[in-house]
PDB file of C-alpha atoms in Angstrom:
ATOM      1  CA  UNK X   1       0.000   0.000   0.000  1.00  0.00           C
ATOM      2  CA  UNK X   2       1.360   3.399  -0.985  1.00  0.00           C
ATOM      3  CA  UNK X   3       2.106   5.794   1.863  1.00  0.00           C
ATOM      4  CA  UNK X   4       4.528   8.208   0.167  1.00  0.00           C
ATOM      5  CA  UNK X   5       4.170  10.134  -3.106  1.00  0.00           C
ATOM      6  CA  UNK X   6       7.179  11.906  -4.608  1.00  0.00           C
ATOM      7  CA  UNK X   7       6.465  14.457  -7.327  1.00  0.00           C
ATOM      8  CA  UNK X   8       8.618  15.987 -10.005  1.00  0.00           C
ATOM      9  CA  UNK X   9       7.918  19.707 -10.439  1.00  0.00           C
ATOM     10  CA  UNK X  10       8.302  20.919 -14.070  1.00  0.00           C
ATOM     11  CA  UNK X  11       6.011  19.023 -16.395  1.00  0.00           C
ATOM     12  CA  UNK X  12       4.233  17.281 -13.514  1.00  0.00           C
ATOM     13  CA  UNK X  13       2.888  19.931 -11.126  1.00  0.00           C
ATOM     14  CA  UNK X  14       3.922  23.108 -12.897  1.00  0.00           C
ATOM     15  CA  UNK X  15       4.257  24.376 -16.470  1.00  0.00           C
ATOM     16  CA  UNK X  16       6.786  27.124 -17.142  1.00  0.00           C
ATOM     17  CA  UNK X  17       6.294  26.888 -20.903  1.00  0.00           C
ATOM     18  CA  UNK X  18       4.501  30.230 -21.287  1.00  0.00           C
ATOM     19  CA  UNK X  19       7.129  32.188 -19.374  1.00  0.00           C
ATOM     20  CA  UNK X  20      10.374  30.365 -20.034  1.00  0.00           C
ATOM     21  CA  UNK X  21      11.441  32.049 -23.290  1.00  0.00           C
ATOM     22  CA  UNK X  22      10.741  35.660 -22.159  1.00  0.00           C
ATOM     23  CA  UNK X  23      12.641  35.082 -18.895  1.00  0.00           C
ATOM     24  CA  UNK X  24      15.636  33.712 -20.771  1.00  0.00           C
ATOM     25  CA  UNK X  25      15.486  36.629 -23.185  1.00  0.00           C
ATOM     26  CA  UNK X  26      15.534  39.153 -20.345  1.00  0.00           C
ATOM     27  CA  UNK X  27      18.312  37.370 -18.486  1.00  0.00           C
ATOM     28  CA  UNK X  28      20.472  37.056 -21.602  1.00  0.00           C
ATOM     29  CA  UNK X  29      19.863  40.703 -22.477  1.00  0.00           C
ATOM     30  CA  UNK X  30      21.099  41.696 -19.008  1.00  0.00           C
ATOM     31  CA  UNK X  31      24.156  39.458 -19.401  1.00  0.00           C
ATOM     32  CA  UNK X  32      25.033  40.927 -22.800  1.00  0.00           C
ATOM     33  CA  UNK X  33      24.687  44.435 -21.399  1.00  0.00           C
ATOM     34  CA  UNK X  34      27.131  43.591 -18.602  1.00  0.00           C
ATOM     35  CA  UNK X  35      29.468  41.804 -21.009  1.00  0.00           C
ATOM     36  CA  UNK X  36      29.493  43.792 -24.257  1.00  0.00           C
ATOM     37  CA  UNK X  37      32.269  41.593 -25.696  1.00  0.00           C
ATOM     38  CA  UNK X  38      29.698  38.741 -25.702  1.00  0.00           C
ATOM     39  CA  UNK X  39      26.648  38.580 -27.914  1.00  0.00           C
ATOM     40  CA  UNK X  40      25.014  35.498 -26.471  1.00  0.00           C
ATOM     41  CA  UNK X  41      22.007  34.467 -28.599  1.00  0.00           C
ATOM     42  CA  UNK X  42      18.743  33.343 -27.033  1.00  0.00           C
ATOM     43  CA  UNK X  43      18.163  29.588 -27.439  1.00  0.00           C
ATOM     44  CA  UNK X  44      14.962  28.452 -29.104  1.00  0.00           C
ATOM     45  CA  UNK X  45      11.932  27.607 -27.003  1.00  0.00           C
ATOM     46  CA  UNK X  46      12.137  23.960 -28.070  1.00  0.00           C
ATOM     47  CA  UNK X  47      15.759  23.664 -27.001  1.00  0.00           C
ATOM     48  CA  UNK X  48      14.964  25.111 -23.557  1.00  0.00           C
ATOM     49  CA  UNK X  49      11.833  22.999 -23.052  1.00  0.00           C
ATOM     50  CA  UNK X  50      13.736  19.919 -24.143  1.00  0.00           C
ATOM     51  CA  UNK X  51      16.167  20.387 -21.259  1.00  0.00           C
ATOM     52  CA  UNK X  52      13.639  21.090 -18.499  1.00  0.00           C
ATOM     53  CA  UNK X  53      14.073  18.486 -15.804  1.00  0.00           C
ATOM     54  CA  UNK X  54      17.790  18.042 -16.431  1.00  0.00           C
ATOM     55  CA  UNK X  55      20.334  19.045 -13.748  1.00  0.00           C
ATOM     56  CA  UNK X  56      20.844  22.795 -13.816  1.00  0.00           C
ATOM     57  CA  UNK X  57      24.539  22.623 -14.723  1.00  0.00           C
ATOM     58  CA  UNK X  58      23.759  20.405 -17.690  1.00  0.00           C
ATOM     59  CA  UNK X  59      21.049  22.781 -18.910  1.00  0.00           C
ATOM     60  CA  UNK X  60      23.304  25.823 -18.940  1.00  0.00           C
ATOM     61  CA  UNK X  61      26.409  24.130 -20.313  1.00  0.00           C
ATOM     62  CA  UNK X  62      24.297  22.761 -23.176  1.00  0.00           C
ATOM     63  CA  UNK X  63      22.533  26.044 -23.954  1.00  0.00           C
ATOM     64  CA  UNK X  64      25.648  28.210 -23.582  1.00  0.00           C
ATOM     65  CA  UNK X  65      28.623  26.069 -24.665  1.00  0.00           C
ATOM     66  CA  UNK X  66      30.894  29.047 -25.437  1.00  0.00           C
ATOM     67  CA  UNK X  67      30.726  30.544 -21.934  1.00  0.00           C
ATOM     68  CA  UNK X  68      33.250  29.904 -19.177  1.00  0.00           C
ATOM     69  CA  UNK X  69      32.124  28.371 -15.857  1.00  0.00           C
ATOM     70  CA  UNK X  70      32.131  31.824 -14.227  1.00  0.00           C
ATOM     71  CA  UNK X  71      30.104  33.291 -17.079  1.00  0.00           C
ATOM     72  CA  UNK X  72      27.624  30.425 -16.911  1.00  0.00           C
ATOM     73  CA  UNK X  73      27.186  31.105 -13.200  1.00  0.00           C
ATOM     74  CA  UNK X  74      26.556  34.785 -13.949  1.00  0.00           C
ATOM     75  CA  UNK X  75      23.986  34.185 -16.684  1.00  0.00           C
ATOM     76  CA  UNK X  76      22.333  31.491 -14.584  1.00  0.00           C
ATOM     77  CA  UNK X  77      21.799  33.918 -11.704  1.00  0.00           C
ATOM     78  CA  UNK X  78      20.417  36.591 -14.025  1.00  0.00           C
ATOM     79  CA  UNK X  79      17.952  34.164 -15.590  1.00  0.00           C
ATOM     80  CA  UNK X  80      16.979  32.793 -12.165  1.00  0.00           C
ATOM     81  CA  UNK X  81      16.136  36.321 -11.008  1.00  0.00           C
ATOM     82  CA  UNK X  82      13.820  36.707 -13.999  1.00  0.00           C
ATOM     83  CA  UNK X  83      12.292  33.277 -13.403  1.00  0.00           C
ATOM     84  CA  UNK X  84      11.489  34.052  -9.775  1.00  0.00           C
ATOM     85  CA  UNK X  85       9.792  37.303 -10.759  1.00  0.00           C
ATOM     86  CA  UNK X  86       7.772  35.548 -13.459  1.00  0.00           C
ATOM     87  CA  UNK X  87       6.688  32.795 -11.065  1.00  0.00           C
ATOM     88  CA  UNK X  88       5.498  35.300  -8.476  1.00  0.00           C
ATOM     89  CA  UNK X  89       3.616  37.169 -11.202  1.00  0.00           C
ATOM     90  CA  UNK X  90       1.963  33.847 -12.137  1.00  0.00           C
ATOM     91  CA  UNK X  91       3.266  33.943 -15.687  1.00  0.00           C
ATOM     92  CA  UNK X  92       3.608  30.158 -15.440  1.00  0.00           C
ATOM     93  CA  UNK X  93       0.807  27.908 -14.209  1.00  0.00           C
ATOM     94  CA  UNK X  94      -0.015  24.760 -12.308  1.00  0.00           C
ATOM     95  CA  UNK X  95      -1.473  21.992 -14.442  1.00  0.00           C
ATOM     96  CA  UNK X  96      -5.265  21.592 -14.183  1.00  0.00           C
ATOM     97  CA  UNK X  97      -6.440  19.859 -11.038  1.00  0.00           C
ATOM     98  CA  UNK X  98      -3.125  20.076  -9.176  1.00  0.00           C
ATOM     99  CA  UNK X  99      -4.328  22.093  -6.177  1.00  0.00           C
ATOM    100  CA  UNK X 100      -7.487  20.070  -5.539  1.00  0.00           C
ATOM    101  CA  UNK X 101      -5.716  16.752  -6.078  1.00  0.00           C
ATOM    102  CA  UNK X 102      -2.814  17.584  -3.778  1.00  0.00           C
ATOM    103  CA  UNK X 103      -5.203  18.742  -1.075  1.00  0.00           C
ATOM    104  CA  UNK X 104      -7.201  15.541  -1.394  1.00  0.00           C
ATOM    105  CA  UNK X 105      -4.075  13.375  -1.222  1.00  0.00           C
ATOM    106  CA  UNK X 106      -2.982  15.293   1.866  1.00  0.00           C
ATOM    107  CA  UNK X 107      -6.424  14.842   3.422  1.00  0.00           C
ATOM    108  CA  UNK X 108      -6.097  11.098   2.872  1.00  0.00           C
ATOM    109  CA  UNK X 109      -2.848  11.098   4.814  1.00  0.00           C
ATOM    110  CA  UNK X 110      -0.207  10.519   2.153  1.00  0.00           C
ATOM    111  CA  UNK X 111       3.260  11.879   2.821  1.00  0.00           C
ATOM    112  CA  UNK X 112       4.225  14.088  -0.124  1.00  0.00           C
ATOM    113  CA  UNK X 113       7.640  15.150  -1.390  1.00  0.00           C
ATOM    114  CA  UNK X 114       9.206  17.110  -4.255  1.00  0.00           C
ATOM    115  CA  UNK X 115      12.104  15.611  -6.205  1.00  0.00           C
ATOM    116  CA  UNK X 116      13.353  18.019  -8.837  1.00  0.00           C
ATOM    117  CA  UNK X 117      16.595  18.980 -10.526  1.00  0.00           C
ATOM    118  CA  UNK X 118      15.453  22.595 -10.194  1.00  0.00           C
ATOM    119  CA  UNK X 119      17.145  25.087  -7.929  1.00  0.00           C
ATOM    120  CA  UNK X 120      15.907  25.473  -4.358  1.00  0.00           C
ATOM    121  CA  UNK X 121      14.805  29.101  -4.773  1.00  0.00           C
ATOM    122  CA  UNK X 122      12.876  28.188  -7.934  1.00  0.00           C
ATOM    123  CA  UNK X 123      10.977  25.356  -6.242  1.00  0.00           C
ATOM    124  CA  UNK X 124      10.217  27.391  -3.127  1.00  0.00           C
ATOM    125  CA  UNK X 125       8.917  30.290  -5.241  1.00  0.00           C
ATOM    126  CA  UNK X 126       6.396  27.997  -6.944  1.00  0.00           C
ATOM    127  CA  UNK X 127       5.228  26.393  -3.707  1.00  0.00           C
ATOM    128  CA  UNK X 128       4.914  29.735  -1.926  1.00  0.00           C
ATOM    129  CA  UNK X 129       3.177  31.486  -4.824  1.00  0.00           C
ATOM    130  CA  UNK X 130       0.454  28.847  -4.960  1.00  0.00           C
ATOM    131  CA  UNK X 131       0.316  28.241  -1.180  1.00  0.00           C
ATOM    132  CA  UNK X 132       1.429  24.606  -1.449  1.00  0.00           C
ATOM    133  CA  UNK X 133       4.431  24.574   0.875  1.00  0.00           C
ATOM    134  CA  UNK X 134       2.503  23.152   3.820  1.00  0.00           C
ATOM    135  CA  UNK X 135       1.538  20.061   1.822  1.00  0.00           C
ATOM    136  CA  UNK X 136       5.105  18.816   1.369  1.00  0.00           C
ATOM    137  CA  UNK X 137       7.899  17.545   3.577  1.00  0.00           C
ATOM    138  CA  UNK X 138      11.102  19.627   3.751  1.00  0.00           C
ATOM    139  CA  UNK X 139      12.664  19.718   0.301  1.00  0.00           C
ATOM    140  CA  UNK X 140      16.044  18.241  -0.554  1.00  0.00           C
ATOM    141  CA  UNK X 141      17.627  19.587  -3.754  1.00  0.00           C
ATOM    142  CA  UNK X 142      20.868  19.215  -5.670  1.00  0.00           C
ATOM    143  CA  UNK X 143      21.911  22.701  -4.528  1.00  0.00           C
ATOM    144  CA  UNK X 144      24.817  22.798  -2.110  1.00  0.00           C
ATOM    145  CA  UNK X 145      24.898  19.009  -1.652  1.00  0.00           C
ATOM    146  CA  UNK X 146      26.961  16.136  -2.957  1.00  0.00           C
ATOM    147  CA  UNK X 147      23.903  14.560  -4.573  1.00  0.00           C
ATOM    148  CA  UNK X 148      24.361  13.891  -8.289  1.00  0.00           C
ATOM    149  CA  UNK X 149      20.879  13.251  -9.673  1.00  0.00           C
ATOM    150  CA  UNK X 150      17.200  12.916  -8.861  1.00  0.00           C
ATOM    151  CA  UNK X 151      17.650   9.318  -7.783  1.00  0.00           C
ATOM    152  CA  UNK X 152      20.039  10.516  -5.098  1.00  0.00           C
ATOM    153  CA  UNK X 153      17.343  12.916  -3.887  1.00  0.00           C
ATOM    154  CA  UNK X 154      14.936  10.001  -3.458  1.00  0.00           C
ATOM    155  CA  UNK X 155      17.557   8.004  -1.568  1.00  0.00           C
ATOM    156  CA  UNK X 156      18.230  11.019   0.660  1.00  0.00           C
ATOM    157  CA  UNK X 157      14.527  11.274   1.512  1.00  0.00           C
ATOM    158  CA  UNK X 158      14.453   7.538   2.140  1.00  0.00           C
ATOM    159  CA  UNK X 159      17.351   7.756   4.573  1.00  0.00           C
ATOM    160  CA  UNK X 160      16.205  10.947   6.286  1.00  0.00           C
ATOM    161  CA  UNK X 161      12.587   9.940   6.815  1.00  0.00           C
ATOM    162  CA  UNK X 162      13.010   6.142   6.854  1.00  0.00           C
ATOM    163  CA  UNK X 163      10.750   5.658   3.855  1.00  0.00           C
ATOM    164  CA  UNK X 164       9.881   2.175   2.666  1.00  0.00           C
ATOM    165  CA  UNK X 165      10.532   1.822  -1.071  1.00  0.00           C
ATOM    166  CA  UNK X 166       7.635  -0.614  -1.460  1.00  0.00           C
ATOM    167  CA  UNK X 167       5.293   2.037  -0.030  1.00  0.00           C
ATOM    168  CA  UNK X 168       6.502   4.890  -2.271  1.00  0.00           C
ATOM    169  CA  UNK X 169       5.727   6.059  -5.796  1.00  0.00           C
ATOM    170  CA  UNK X 170       7.492   8.622  -7.987  1.00  0.00           C
ATOM    171  CA  UNK X 171       5.316  10.744 -10.289  1.00  0.00           C
ATOM    172  CA  UNK X 172       6.952  12.472 -13.257  1.00  0.00           C
ATOM    173  CA  UNK X 173       7.033  13.124 -16.984  1.00  0.00           C
ATOM    174  CA  UNK X 174      10.646  12.375 -17.993  1.00  0.00           C
ATOM    175  CA  UNK X 175      13.004   9.442 -18.177  1.00  0.00           C
ATOM    176  CA  UNK X 176      15.046  11.013 -15.360  1.00  0.00           C
ATOM    177  CA  UNK X 177      11.989  10.572 -13.114  1.00  0.00           C
ATOM    178  CA  UNK X 178      11.639   6.936 -14.111  1.00  0.00           C
ATOM    179  CA  UNK X 179      15.373   6.396 -13.555  1.00  0.00           C
ATOM    180  CA  UNK X 180      15.049   7.960 -10.093  1.00  0.00           C
ATOM    181  CA  UNK X 181      12.240   5.537  -9.225  1.00  0.00           C
ATOM    182  CA  UNK X 182      14.396   2.625 -10.378  1.00  0.00           C
ATOM    183  CA  UNK X 183      17.315   3.858  -8.272  1.00  0.00           C
ATOM    184  CA  UNK X 184      15.169   3.918  -5.149  1.00  0.00           C
ATOM    185  CA  UNK X 185      13.281   0.776  -6.111  1.00  0.00           C
ATOM    186  CA  UNK X 186       9.841   2.378  -5.845  1.00  0.00           C
ATOM    187  CA  UNK X 187       6.839   2.444  -8.180  1.00  0.00           C
ATOM    188  CA  UNK X 188       6.478   5.024 -10.970  1.00  0.00           C
ATOM    189  CA  UNK X 189       3.592   6.889 -12.598  1.00  0.00           C
ATOM    190  CA  UNK X 190       4.313   8.534 -15.966  1.00  0.00           C
ATOM    191  CA  UNK X 191       2.597  11.842 -16.742  1.00  0.00           C
ATOM    192  CA  UNK X 192       1.878  12.083 -20.468  1.00  0.00           C
ATOM    193  CA  UNK X 193       0.712  15.696 -20.349  1.00  0.00           C
ATOM    194  CA  UNK X 194       4.082  17.154 -19.303  1.00  0.00           C
ATOM    195  CA  UNK X 195       7.191  18.514 -21.018  1.00  0.00           C
ATOM    196  CA  UNK X 196       8.800  15.153 -21.725  1.00  0.00           C
ATOM    197  CA  UNK X 197       8.500  13.262 -24.990  1.00  0.00           C
ATOM    198  CA  UNK X 198       6.089  10.360 -24.500  1.00  0.00           C
ATOM    199  CA  UNK X 199       8.772   8.009 -25.753  1.00  0.00           C
ATOM    200  CA  UNK X 200      10.921   8.791 -22.734  1.00  0.00           C
ATOM    201  CA  UNK X 201       8.625   6.880 -20.385  1.00  0.00           C
ATOM    202  CA  UNK X 202       7.148   4.316 -22.772  1.00  0.00           C
ATOM    203  CA  UNK X 203       8.426   1.443 -20.626  1.00  0.00           C
ATOM    204  CA  UNK X 204       6.437   2.650 -17.603  1.00  0.00           C
ATOM    205  CA  UNK X 205       3.580   0.481 -16.378  1.00  0.00           C
ATOM    206  CA  UNK X 206       1.225   3.271 -15.311  1.00  0.00           C
ATOM    207  CA  UNK X 207       0.343   6.362 -17.367  1.00  0.00           C
ATOM    208  CA  UNK X 208      -1.897   9.339 -16.636  1.00  0.00           C
ATOM    209  CA  UNK X 209      -3.079  11.949 -19.127  1.00  0.00           C
ATOM    210  CA  UNK X 210      -4.171  14.429 -16.441  1.00  0.00           C
ATOM    211  CA  UNK X 211      -3.029  15.063 -12.887  1.00  0.00           C
ATOM    212  CA  UNK X 212      -6.272  14.108 -11.069  1.00  0.00           C
ATOM    213  CA  UNK X 213      -6.038  10.567 -12.500  1.00  0.00           C
ATOM    214  CA  UNK X 214      -3.216   9.932 -10.044  1.00  0.00           C
ATOM    215  CA  UNK X 215      -5.664   9.448  -7.172  1.00  0.00           C
ATOM    216  CA  UNK X 216      -7.256   6.396  -8.748  1.00  0.00           C
ATOM    217  CA  UNK X 217      -3.934   4.780  -9.595  1.00  0.00           C
ATOM    218  CA  UNK X 218      -2.409   5.357  -6.163  1.00  0.00           C
ATOM    219  CA  UNK X 219      -5.073   3.163  -4.633  1.00  0.00           C
ATOM    220  CA  UNK X 220      -4.271   0.248  -6.971  1.00  0.00           C
ATOM    221  CA  UNK X 221      -0.488   0.050  -6.519  1.00  0.00           C
TER     222      UNK X 221
END
């Protein structure tokens, strides 16, 4: 019987698709203004969306291969500032049914967690903006830790809170979410409405096409 539900953020609970390109454009414009010897182009929307859910260092090194590590850190901070503003202005959005479904799962007594490759400030901004923080256990992220991937986050939760892998399920839209579930040894629910290509999770056993469907599946695992 499932007692613990671990959610990915981007593409599972939250969609940044509407705001992601403008925030990158503003952050890159600020970087170019500070560094006039650089004329960093803005990546395409598809290239940014295709990397959502990857570790943050991998995202920026892929999108900006000509920048030095220090320059990547600078542009990353500028873009993060724009992202946080956009989140608080609700330029992104939760997927339909997320608030009601999370509240119902909480009412039923499930322990709920976030496992994301996103930065801590980014995740906290989303949870605070939509008043969801109280529904989740304290978040562990890849920031300022020796954790390498999302699977390590799940193992860290397991160790910290003594979670039973047979009583846990990971919910996400990308192959990195499925890999994390395998690393922990827990069940997995694939979200087909998210940012990931459906082929990424085609080997999953459970699929949902909308967030509220999760409730029915949780009871059958």
